[in-house]
Coordinates of N, CA and C in Angstrom, one line a residue:
M1 N 125.0 140.9 170.8 CA 123.6 141.1 171.0 C 123.3 141.1 172.5
T2 N 122.6 142.0 173.0 CA 122.3 142.1 174.4 C 121.1 141.1 174.7
D3 N 121.0 140.8 176.0 CA 119.9 139.9 176.4 C 118.5 140.5 176.0
D4 N 118.4 141.9 176.2 CA 117.1 142.6 175.9 C 116.8 142.5 174.4
S5 N 117.9 142.7 173.6 CA 117.6 142.7 172.1 C 117.3 141.2 171.6
A6 N 118.0 140.3 172.3 CA 117.7 138.9 171.9 C 116.3 138.5 172.3
S7 N 115.8 139.0 173.5 CA 114.5 138.7 173.9 C 113.5 139.4 173.0
A8 N 113.8 140.6 172.6 CA 112.9 141.3 171.7 C 112.8 140.6 170.4
S9 N 113.9 140.1 169.9 CA 113.9 139.4 168.6 C 113.1 138.1 168.7
A10 N 113.3 137.4 169.8 CA 112.5 136.2 170.0 C 111.0 136.4 170.1
V11 N 110.6 137.5 170.7 CA 109.2 137.9 170.8 C 108.7 138.2 169.4
L12 N 109.4 139.0 168.6 CA 109.0 139.3 167.3 C 108.9 138.1 166.4
E13 N 109.8 137.1 166.6 CA 109.7 135.9 165.8 C 108.4 135.1 166.2
L14 N 108.1 135.1 167.5 CA 106.9 134.4 167.9 C 105.6 135.0 167.4
L15 N 105.6 136.4 167.3 CA 104.5 137.1 166.8 C 104.4 136.8 165.3
D16 N 105.5 136.7 164.6 CA 105.4 136.3 163.1 C 104.9 134.9 163.0
K17 N 105.4 134.0 163.8 CA 104.9 132.6 163.7 C 103.4 132.5 164.0
Q18 N 103.0 133.3 164.9 CA 101.5 133.3 165.2 C 100.7 133.8 164.1
A19 N 101.2 134.8 163.4 CA 100.5 135.4 162.2 C 100.5 134.4 161.1
I20 N 101.6 133.6 160.9 CA 101.7 132.6 159.9 C 100.7 131.4 160.2
Y21 N 100.6 131.1 161.5 CA 99.7 130.0 161.9 C 98.3 130.5 161.7
E22 N 97.9 131.7 162.1 CA 96.6 132.2 161.9 C 96.2 132.3 160.4
N23 N 97.2 132.6 159.5 CA 96.9 132.6 158.1 C 96.3 131.3 157.7
M24 N 96.9 130.2 158.2 CA 96.4 128.8 157.8 C 95.0 128.6 158.4
M25 N 94.8 129.1 159.6 CA 93.5 128.8 160.2 C 92.4 129.6 159.4
F26 N 92.7 130.8 159.0 CA 91.7 131.6 158.2 C 91.5 130.9 156.8
Y27 N 92.5 130.3 156.2 CA 92.4 129.5 155.0 C 91.4 128.4 155.2
I28 N 91.6 127.6 156.3 CA 90.8 126.5 156.6 C 89.3 126.9 156.9
R29 N 89.1 128.0 157.6 CA 87.8 128.5 157.9 C 87.1 128.8 156.5
G30 N 87.8 129.6 155.7 CA 87.3 130.0 154.4 C 86.9 128.8 153.5
Q31 N 87.8 127.8 153.5 CA 87.4 126.6 152.7 C 86.2 125.9 153.2
D32 N 86.2 125.6 154.5 CA 85.1 124.9 155.1 C 83.8 125.6 155.1
R33 N 83.8 127.0 155.2 CA 82.6 127.8 155.1 C 82.2 128.2 153.7
K34 N 83.1 127.9 152.7 CA 82.9 128.3 151.3 C 82.9 129.8 151.2
D35 N 83.8 130.4 151.9 CA 84.0 131.9 151.9 C 85.1 132.3 151.0
L36 N 84.8 132.5 149.7 CA 85.8 132.7 148.7 C 86.8 133.9 149.0
E37 N 86.3 135.0 149.5 CA 87.1 136.1 149.7 C 88.1 135.9 150.9
L38 N 87.6 135.2 151.9 CA 88.5 134.8 153.0 C 89.6 133.9 152.6
V39 N 89.3 132.9 151.8 CA 90.3 132.0 151.3 C 91.3 132.8 150.4
K40 N 90.9 133.6 149.5 CA 91.8 134.3 148.7 C 92.7 135.3 149.5
S41 N 92.2 135.8 150.6 CA 92.9 136.8 151.4 C 94.1 136.1 152.0
T42 N 94.3 134.8 152.0 CA 95.4 134.2 152.7 C 96.6 134.0 151.7
F43 N 96.3 134.3 150.4 CA 97.4 134.2 149.4 C 97.8 135.6 148.8
W44 N 99.0 135.7 148.4 CA 99.4 136.9 147.7 C 98.8 136.8 146.3
P45 N 98.5 137.9 145.6 CA 98.0 137.9 144.3 C 98.8 137.1 143.3
D46 N 100.2 137.0 143.5 CA 101.0 136.3 142.6 C 101.4 134.9 143.1
A47 N 100.6 134.4 144.1 CA 100.9 133.1 144.6 C 100.5 132.0 143.7
T48 N 101.2 130.9 143.8 CA 100.9 129.7 143.0 C 100.5 128.5 143.9
E49 N 99.7 127.6 143.3 CA 99.2 126.5 144.0 C 99.4 125.2 143.2
D50 N 100.0 124.2 143.8 CA 100.1 122.9 143.2 C 99.3 121.9 144.0
H51 N 98.1 121.6 143.5 CA 97.2 120.8 144.3 C 97.0 119.4 143.6
G52 N 98.0 119.0 142.9 CA 98.0 117.7 142.2 C 97.3 117.9 140.8
A53 N 96.0 117.8 140.8 CA 95.3 118.0 139.5 C 95.2 119.4 139.0
F54 N 95.6 120.3 139.8 CA 95.7 121.7 139.5 C 97.0 122.3 139.8
V55 N 97.7 123.0 138.8 CA 98.9 123.7 139.1 C 98.8 125.0 138.4
G56 N 98.9 126.1 139.2 CA 98.7 127.4 138.6 C 98.5 128.5 139.6
S57 N 97.8 129.5 139.3 CA 97.6 130.7 140.2 C 96.7 130.2 141.4
A58 N 97.1 130.6 142.6 CA 96.4 130.2 143.8 C 95.0 130.8 143.7
H59 N 94.9 132.1 143.3 CA 93.6 132.7 143.2 C 92.7 132.0 142.2
D60 N 93.2 131.5 141.1 CA 92.4 130.7 140.1 C 92.0 129.4 140.8
F61 N 92.8 128.8 141.6 CA 92.5 127.6 142.3 C 91.3 127.9 143.2
C62 N 91.4 129.0 143.9 CA 90.3 129.3 144.9 C 89.0 129.5 144.1
D63 N 89.0 130.2 143.0 CA 87.8 130.3 142.2 C 87.3 129.0 141.7
L64 N 88.1 128.1 141.3 CA 87.7 126.8 140.8 C 87.0 126.0 141.9
V65 N 87.7 125.9 143.1 CA 87.1 125.2 144.2 C 85.8 125.8 144.6
H66 N 85.7 127.1 144.7 CA 84.5 127.7 145.1 C 83.4 127.4 144.1
E67 N 83.6 127.5 142.8 CA 82.6 127.2 141.8 C 82.1 125.8 141.9
R68 N 83.1 124.9 142.1 CA 82.7 123.4 142.2 C 81.9 123.2 143.5
S69 N 82.2 123.9 144.6 CA 81.5 123.7 145.8 C 80.1 124.3 145.8
R70 N 79.9 125.2 144.9 CA 78.5 125.8 144.8 C 77.6 124.9 144.0
T71 N 78.2 124.0 143.2 CA 77.4 123.1 142.3 C 77.3 121.7 142.9
T72 N 78.0 121.4 143.9 CA 78.0 120.1 144.5 C 77.5 120.2 146.0
R73 N 76.6 119.4 146.4 CA 76.1 119.5 147.8 C 76.9 118.6 148.7
Y74 N 77.6 119.2 149.6 CA 78.4 118.4 150.6 C 78.7 119.3 151.8
T75 N 79.1 118.6 152.8 CA 79.6 119.3 154.0 C 81.1 118.9 154.2
A76 N 81.9 119.8 154.5 CA 83.4 119.4 154.6 C 84.0 120.1 155.8
V77 N 85.0 119.5 156.3 CA 85.8 120.1 157.4 C 87.2 119.7 157.3
H78 N 88.1 120.6 157.5 CA 89.6 120.3 157.6 C 90.0 120.3 159.0
N79 N 90.8 119.4 159.4 CA 91.4 119.4 160.8 C 92.9 119.5 160.6
C80 N 93.5 120.5 161.2 CA 95.0 120.6 161.1 C 95.6 120.1 162.3
G81 N 96.7 119.4 162.1 CA 97.5 118.8 163.2 C 98.8 119.6 163.4
N82 N 99.9 118.9 163.2 CA 101.2 119.5 163.3 C 101.4 120.7 162.4
V83 N 101.8 121.8 162.9 CA 102.2 123.0 162.1 C 103.6 123.3 162.5
L84 N 104.5 123.2 161.5 CA 105.9 123.5 161.7 C 106.3 124.7 160.9
I85 N 106.8 125.7 161.5 CA 107.2 126.9 160.8 C 108.7 127.2 161.0
E86 N 109.4 127.4 159.9 CA 110.8 127.7 159.9 C 111.0 129.1 159.3
M87 N 111.5 130.0 160.1 CA 111.6 131.4 159.7 C 112.9 131.6 158.9
L88 N 112.7 132.4 157.8 CA 113.8 132.7 156.9 C 113.7 134.2 156.6
G89 N 113.8 135.0 157.6 CA 113.7 136.5 157.4 C 112.3 136.9 157.1
D90 N 112.0 137.5 155.9 CA 110.7 137.9 155.5 C 110.0 136.7 154.7
Q91 N 110.6 135.6 154.8 CA 109.9 134.4 154.2 C 109.9 133.3 155.3
A92 N 109.0 132.3 155.2 CA 109.0 131.2 156.2 C 108.4 130.0 155.5
K93 N 109.0 128.8 155.8 CA 108.5 127.6 155.4 C 107.5 127.1 156.4
R94 N 106.3 126.6 155.9 CA 105.3 126.1 156.8 C 104.8 124.8 156.3
E95 N 104.9 123.8 157.2 CA 104.3 122.5 156.9 C 103.2 122.2 157.8
T96 N 102.0 121.9 157.2 CA 100.8 121.7 158.0 C 100.2 120.4 157.7
V97 N 100.0 119.5 158.6 CA 99.4 118.2 158.4 C 97.9 118.4 158.5
F98 N 97.1 117.9 157.6 CA 95.7 118.0 157.6 C 95.0 116.7 157.4
T99 N 93.7 116.7 157.9 CA 92.8 115.6 157.6 C 91.5 116.3 157.1
Y100 N 91.0 115.9 155.9 CA 89.9 116.5 155.3 C 88.8 115.5 155.3
V101 N 87.6 115.8 155.8 CA 86.4 114.9 155.8 C 85.3 115.6 155.0
R102 N 84.8 114.9 154.0 CA 83.8 115.5 153.1 C 82.6 114.5 153.1
V103 N 81.5 115.0 153.6 CA 80.3 114.1 153.7 C 79.3 114.5 152.6
E104 N 79.1 113.6 151.7 CA 78.2 113.7 150.6 C 77.0 112.8 150.9
T105 N 76.0 112.9 150.1 CA 74.8 112.1 150.2 C 75.1 110.6 150.1
E106 N 75.9 110.3 149.1 CA 76.2 108.9 148.7 C 77.5 108.3 149.3
R107 N 78.3 109.2 149.9 CA 79.6 108.7 150.5 C 80.3 109.7 151.4
T108 N 81.3 109.3 152.1 CA 82.1 110.1 152.9 C 83.5 109.9 152.5
I109 N 84.2 111.0 152.2 CA 85.6 110.9 151.8 C 86.5 111.4 152.9
V110 N 87.5 110.7 153.3 CA 88.5 111.1 154.3 C 89.8 111.1 153.7
L111 N 90.5 112.2 153.7 CA 91.8 112.3 153.1 C 92.8 113.0 154.0
S112 N 94.0 112.6 153.9 CA 95.1 113.2 154.8 C 96.2 113.6 153.9
G113 N 96.8 114.7 154.3 CA 98.0 115.2 153.6 C 98.7 116.3 154.3
R114 N 99.5 117.0 153.6 CA 100.3 118.1 154.2 C 100.3 119.3 153.2
Y115 N 100.2 120.5 153.7 CA 100.4 121.7 153.0 C 101.8 122.1 153.2
R116 N 102.6 122.2 152.1 CA 104.0 122.7 152.2 C 103.9 124.1 151.6
D117 N 104.0 125.1 152.4 CA 103.9 126.5 152.0 C 105.1 127.3 152.2
L118 N 105.4 128.2 151.2 CA 106.4 129.2 151.4 C 105.5 130.5 151.6
C119 N 105.6 131.0 152.8 CA 104.9 132.3 153.2 C 105.9 133.4 153.1
E120 N 105.3 134.6 152.8 CA 106.1 135.8 152.6 C 105.4 137.0 153.4
K121 N 106.3 137.8 154.0 CA 105.8 139.0 154.7 C 106.0 140.2 153.8
R122 N 104.9 140.9 153.5 CA 104.9 142.1 152.7 C 104.1 143.1 153.5
R123 N 104.6 144.3 153.6 CA 103.9 145.4 154.3 C 103.3 145.0 155.6
G124 N 104.1 144.2 156.3 CA 103.7 143.7 157.7 C 102.7 142.6 157.7
Q125 N 102.4 142.0 156.6 CA 101.4 140.9 156.5 C 102.0 139.6 156.0
W126 N 101.7 138.5 156.6 CA 102.1 137.2 156.1 C 101.0 136.5 155.3
K127 N 101.4 136.1 154.1 CA 100.5 135.3 153.2 C 101.3 134.3 152.5
V128 N 100.5 133.3 151.9 CA 101.2 132.3 151.1 C 101.6 132.8 149.8
L129 N 102.9 132.4 149.4 CA 103.4 132.7 148.1 C 103.5 131.5 147.2
R130 N 103.8 130.3 147.8 CA 103.8 129.1 147.0 C 103.2 128.0 147.9
R131 N 102.4 127.1 147.3 CA 101.8 126.0 148.0 C 102.0 124.7 147.2
L132 N 102.4 123.7 147.9 CA 102.4 122.3 147.3 C 101.6 121.5 148.3
V133 N 100.6 120.8 147.8 CA 99.8 119.9 148.6 C 100.4 118.5 148.4
I134 N 100.7 117.8 149.5 CA 101.3 116.5 149.5 C 100.2 115.5 150.0
F135 N 99.7 114.6 149.2 CA 98.7 113.7 149.7 C 99.3 112.5 150.3
E136 N 98.8 112.1 151.4 CA 99.3 110.9 152.1 C 98.4 109.7 151.8
W137 N 97.1 109.8 152.1 CA 96.1 108.7 151.8 C 94.7 109.2 151.7
V138 N 93.8 108.4 151.1 CA 92.4 108.7 151.0 C 91.6 107.5 151.2
Q139 N 90.4 107.6 151.8 CA 89.5 106.5 152.0 C 88.1 107.0 151.8
T140 N 87.3 106.2 151.1 CA 85.9 106.4 150.8 C 85.1 105.5 151.7
L141 N 84.1 106.1 152.4 CA 83.2 105.3 153.3 C 81.8 105.4 152.8
P142 N 81.0 104.4 153.1 CA 79.5 104.5 152.7 C 78.8 105.4 153.7
P143 N 77.7 105.9 153.3 CA 76.9 106.8 154.2 C 76.4 106.0 155.4
N144 N 76.3 106.7 156.6 CA 75.8 105.9 157.8 C 74.6 106.6 158.4
G145 N 73.9 107.4 157.7 CA 72.7 107.9 158.3 C 72.8 109.4 158.6
D146 N 71.8 110.0 159.0 CA 71.8 111.5 159.3 C 72.3 111.7 160.7
Y147 N 73.4 112.5 160.8 CA 74.1 112.8 162.0 C 73.1 113.3 163.1
W148 N 72.3 114.3 162.6 CA 71.4 115.0 163.6 C 70.4 114.0 164.2
E149 N 69.9 113.1 163.4 CA 69.0 112.1 163.9 C 69.7 111.0 164.8
I150 N 70.9 110.6 164.4 CA 71.6 109.6 165.2 C 71.9 110.1 166.6
F151 N 72.3 111.4 166.7 CA 72.6 112.0 168.0 C 71.4 112.7 168.7
G152 N 70.3 112.7 168.0 CA 69.0 113.3 168.6 C 69.1 114.8 168.8
Y153 N 69.8 115.5 168.0 CA 69.9 117.0 168.1 C 68.6 117.6 167.6
P154 N 68.1 118.6 168.3 CA 66.9 119.3 167.8 C 67.1 120.1 166.6
S155 N 66.1 120.4 165.8 CA 66.3 121.2 164.6 C 66.7 122.7 164.9
T156 N 66.6 123.1 166.2 CA 67.0 124.4 166.5 C 68.5 124.5 166.9
A157 N 69.2 123.4 167.0 CA 70.6 123.4 167.4 C 71.5 124.2 166.3
S158 N 72.5 124.8 166.8 CA 73.4 125.6 165.9 C 74.1 124.6 165.0
R159 N 73.9 124.8 163.7 CA 74.5 123.9 162.7 C 75.4 124.7 161.8
G160 N 76.5 124.0 161.5 CA 77.5 124.7 160.5 C 76.9 124.7 159.1
T161 N 77.2 125.8 158.4 CA 76.7 126.0 157.1 C 77.8 126.9 156.4
I162 N 77.4 127.4 155.2 CA 78.4 128.2 154.5 C 78.2 129.7 154.7
Y163 N 79.2 130.5 154.3 CA 79.2 131.9 154.4 C 78.0 132.5 153.6
P164 N 77.3 133.4 154.1 CA 77.5 134.2 155.4 C 76.6 133.7 156.5
D165 N 75.9 132.5 156.3 CA 74.9 132.0 157.2 C 75.5 131.3 158.4
D166 N 76.7 130.8 158.4 CA 77.3 130.1 159.5 C 77.3 130.9 160.8
P167 N 77.1 130.3 161.9 CA 77.1 131.1 163.2 C 78.4 131.8 163.5
I168 N 79.5 131.3 162.9 CA 80.8 132.0 163.2 C 80.8 133.4 162.7
Y169 N 80.0 133.8 161.7 CA 80.0 135.1 161.1 C 79.1 136.1 161.9
H170 N 78.4 135.7 162.8 CA 77.4 136.5 163.5 C 77.9 136.8 164.9
D171 N 77.6 138.0 165.4 CA 77.8 138.5 166.8 C 79.3 138.3 167.2
W172 N 80.2 138.6 166.4 CA 81.6 138.6 166.7 C 82.2 140.0 166.7
N173 N 81.4 141.0 167.1 CA 81.9 142.4 167.0 C 83.0 142.6 167.9
V174 N 83.2 141.9 169.0 CA 84.3 142.0 169.9 C 85.6 141.7 169.2
L175 N 85.6 140.7 168.4 CA 86.8 140.4 167.6 C 87.1 141.5 166.6
S176 N 86.2 142.1 166.0 CA 86.4 143.3 165.1 C 87.1 144.4 165.9
R177 N 86.6 144.7 167.1 CA 87.2 145.8 167.8 C 88.6 145.5 168.2
I178 N 88.9 144.3 168.6 CA 90.3 143.9 168.9 C 91.2 144.0 167.8
R179 N 90.8 143.5 166.6 CA 91.6 143.5 165.4 C 91.7 144.8 164.7
G180 N 90.8 145.8 165.2 CA 90.8 147.1 164.6 C 90.1 147.2 163.2
T181 N 89.2 146.2 163.0 CA 88.4 146.2 161.8 C 87.0 146.6 162.1
T182 N 86.3 147.1 161.2 CA 84.9 147.4 161.4 C 84.0 146.6 160.5
T183 N 82.9 146.2 161.0 CA 81.9 145.4 160.2 C 80.5 145.9 160.5
D184 N 79.6 145.5 159.7 CA 78.2 145.8 160.1 C 77.7 144.6 160.8
E185 N 76.6 143.9 160.4 CA 76.1 142.8 161.1 C 76.8 141.5 160.9
T186 N 77.6 141.4 159.9 CA 78.3 140.2 159.6 C 79.8 140.3 159.9
E187 N 80.4 139.4 160.6 CA 81.8 139.4 161.0 C 82.6 138.7 159.9
R188 N 83.6 139.4 159.4 CA 84.5 138.8 158.4 C 85.9 139.3 158.7
P189 N 86.7 138.5 159.5 CA 88.0 138.9 159.8 C 88.9 139.0 158.5
N190 N 89.8 140.0 158.5 CA 90.7 140.2 157.4 C 92.1 139.8 157.8
P191 N 92.5 138.5 157.5 CA 93.8 138.1 157.9 C 95.0 138.9 157.3

């Protein structure tokens, strides 16, 4: 292998790793914003999900979580830490450490774990084929007051909410042009 072909291979591997990383970030955005189609778009149709209490089709899991989130009032955010990707040709192992914070009226839940994913590249696109969620710890905390009042934010401050009303979905037409997608007034990247 020449130096040029080795360099080209290394660049292609980095591009694949970036696509695999972004797949996780779109999943997290979709979960936190309750954007069902975005979450589903990160899995292949034949993907499976083992989330402890649920083992089965990843798309069925997405539907279940989305339906529950529509009937329960809470705000949630996932924070991802270490993301380790091991390339295996058109498949890749991805381990992602996460912390999940869910603020409800009567409590706050803080949970940490890892997503162990087998990702697969089909037709030039990386998506999850198999997912196992490994739970590390969970803690429940009492409510501590209204965040907006505690920090004195005005009612006009940009506040996170669910799809399609969250500020992340508006005025991102530049991203659409870069990614080669077209949208009307609402931005919805297609990973």
